PDB file of C-alpha atoms in Angstrom:
ATOM      1  CA  UNK A 100      -4.694  11.523 -13.356  1.00 93.00           C
ATOM      2  CA  UNK A 101      -4.539  10.843 -17.101  1.00 94.00           C
ATOM      3  CA  UNK A 102      -1.370  12.963 -17.360  1.00 95.00           C
ATOM      4  CA  UNK A 103       0.317  10.953 -14.592  1.00 96.00           C
ATOM      5  CA  UNK A 104      -0.640   7.654 -16.245  1.00 96.00           C
ATOM      6  CA  UNK A 105       0.779   8.920 -19.537  1.00 96.00           C
ATOM      7  CA  UNK A 106       4.060   9.869 -17.804  1.00 96.00           C
ATOM      8  CA  UNK A 107       4.378   6.377 -16.303  1.00 96.00           C
ATOM      9  CA  UNK A 108       4.025   4.686 -19.690  1.00 96.00           C
ATOM     10  CA  UNK A 109       6.325   7.150 -21.437  1.00 96.00           C
ATOM     11  CA  UNK A 110       8.855   6.849 -18.599  1.00 97.00           C
ATOM     12  CA  UNK A 111       8.886   3.089 -19.164  1.00 96.00           C
ATOM     13  CA  UNK A 112       9.750   3.663 -22.830  1.00 96.00           C
ATOM     14  CA  UNK A 113       6.311   2.910 -24.286  1.00 95.00           C
ATOM     15  CA  UNK A 114       5.732   4.753 -27.562  1.00 95.00           C
ATOM     16  CA  UNK A 115       2.103   5.759 -27.177  1.00 95.00           C
ATOM     17  CA  UNK A 116       1.862   6.660 -30.860  1.00 94.00           C
ATOM     18  CA  UNK A 117       2.438   3.079 -32.016  1.00 95.00           C
ATOM     19  CA  UNK A 118       0.031   0.126 -31.875  1.00 97.00           C
ATOM     20  CA  UNK A 119      -0.011  -1.498 -28.422  1.00 96.00           C
ATOM     21  CA  UNK A 120      -1.179  -4.989 -27.445  1.00 92.00           C
ATOM     22  CA  UNK A 121      -1.566  -5.542 -23.713  1.00 93.00           C
ATOM     23  CA  UNK A 122      -1.078  -9.025 -22.287  1.00 88.00           C
ATOM     24  CA  UNK A 123      -0.489 -10.715 -18.943  1.00 87.00           C
ATOM     25  CA  UNK A 124      -0.566 -14.082 -17.218  1.00 84.00           C
ATOM     26  CA  UNK A 125      -4.316 -14.456 -16.841  1.00 80.00           C
ATOM     27  CA  UNK A 126      -5.941 -11.624 -18.845  1.00 76.00           C
ATOM     28  CA  UNK A 127      -6.994  -9.393 -15.946  1.00 86.00           C
ATOM     29  CA  UNK A 128      -4.021  -7.024 -15.816  1.00 91.00           C
ATOM     30  CA  UNK A 129      -4.080  -6.691 -19.613  1.00 91.00           C
ATOM     31  CA  UNK A 130      -7.566  -5.207 -19.359  1.00 91.00           C
ATOM     32  CA  UNK A 131      -6.507  -2.777 -16.616  1.00 93.00           C
ATOM     33  CA  UNK A 132      -3.585  -1.627 -18.777  1.00 95.00           C
ATOM     34  CA  UNK A 133      -5.916  -1.189 -21.752  1.00 95.00           C
ATOM     35  CA  UNK A 134      -8.246   1.105 -19.804  1.00 95.00           C
ATOM     36  CA  UNK A 135      -5.302   3.002 -18.294  1.00 96.00           C
ATOM     37  CA  UNK A 136      -3.966   3.656 -21.802  1.00 97.00           C
ATOM     38  CA  UNK A 137      -7.411   4.818 -22.937  1.00 96.00           C
ATOM     39  CA  UNK A 138      -7.638   7.220 -20.009  1.00 96.00           C
ATOM     40  CA  UNK A 139      -4.159   8.529 -20.887  1.00 95.00           C
ATOM     41  CA  UNK A 140      -5.506   9.550 -24.285  1.00 95.00           C
ATOM     42  CA  UNK A 141      -4.168   6.731 -26.455  1.00 96.00           C
ATOM     43  CA  UNK A 142      -6.293   6.240 -29.574  1.00 95.00           C
ATOM     44  CA  UNK A 143      -8.518   3.163 -29.257  1.00 95.00           C
ATOM     45  CA  UNK A 144      -7.588   2.223 -32.842  1.00 96.00           C
ATOM     46  CA  UNK A 145      -3.996   1.651 -31.645  1.00 95.00           C
ATOM     47  CA  UNK A 146      -4.959  -0.598 -28.701  1.00 96.00           C
ATOM     48  CA  UNK A 147      -5.722  -4.286 -28.393  1.00 94.00           C
ATOM     49  CA  UNK A 148      -5.937  -6.819 -25.569  1.00 91.00           C
ATOM     50  CA  UNK A 149      -4.543 -10.320 -25.981  1.00 85.00           C
ATOM     51  CA  UNK A 150      -7.381 -11.823 -23.966  1.00 78.00           C
ATOM     52  CA  UNK A 151      -6.115 -15.378 -24.163  1.00 79.00           C
ATOM     53  CA  UNK A 152      -3.293 -14.663 -21.688  1.00 79.00           C
ATOM     54  CA  UNK A 153       0.080 -16.313 -21.403  1.00 83.00           C
ATOM     55  CA  UNK A 154      -1.536 -19.135 -19.441  1.00 85.00           C
ATOM     56  CA  UNK A 155      -3.699 -20.104 -22.407  1.00 87.00           C
ATOM     57  CA  UNK A 156      -0.778 -19.748 -24.812  1.00 86.00           C
ATOM     58  CA  UNK A 157       1.445 -22.005 -22.685  1.00 87.00           C
ATOM     59  CA  UNK A 158      -1.224 -24.705 -22.487  1.00 90.00           C
ATOM     60  CA  UNK A 159      -1.342 -25.015 -26.286  1.00 91.00           C
ATOM     61  CA  UNK A 160       0.976 -27.922 -27.193  1.00 91.00           C
ATOM     62  CA  UNK A 161       1.918 -26.137 -30.444  1.00 93.00           C
ATOM     63  CA  UNK A 162       3.015 -22.889 -28.761  1.00 90.00           C
ATOM     64  CA  UNK A 163       6.680 -22.049 -29.110  1.00 89.00           C
ATOM     65  CA  UNK A 164       8.248 -20.891 -25.853  1.00 85.00           C
ATOM     66  CA  UNK A 165      11.936 -20.034 -25.836  1.00 85.00           C
ATOM     67  CA  UNK A 166      13.398 -19.768 -22.333  1.00 83.00           C
ATOM     68  CA  UNK A 167      17.129 -19.387 -22.967  1.00 83.00           C
ATOM     69  CA  UNK A 168      18.688 -17.357 -25.741  1.00 69.00           C
TER      70      UNK A 168
END
């Protein structure tokens, strides 16, 4: 239910009142998260999907990826 989805995000520490950008390894899960957030009542104006995915980002030779810090 939308209330249960909202509880999951809030329980994970997501502030649903702030802008949210969903992302993932290939772009599919980011879209699922986007629609889950919409169904939980998050304002569409505060949502975005990084549709390029981490795979695309990592393939760009100019991308900065820090593994150890």
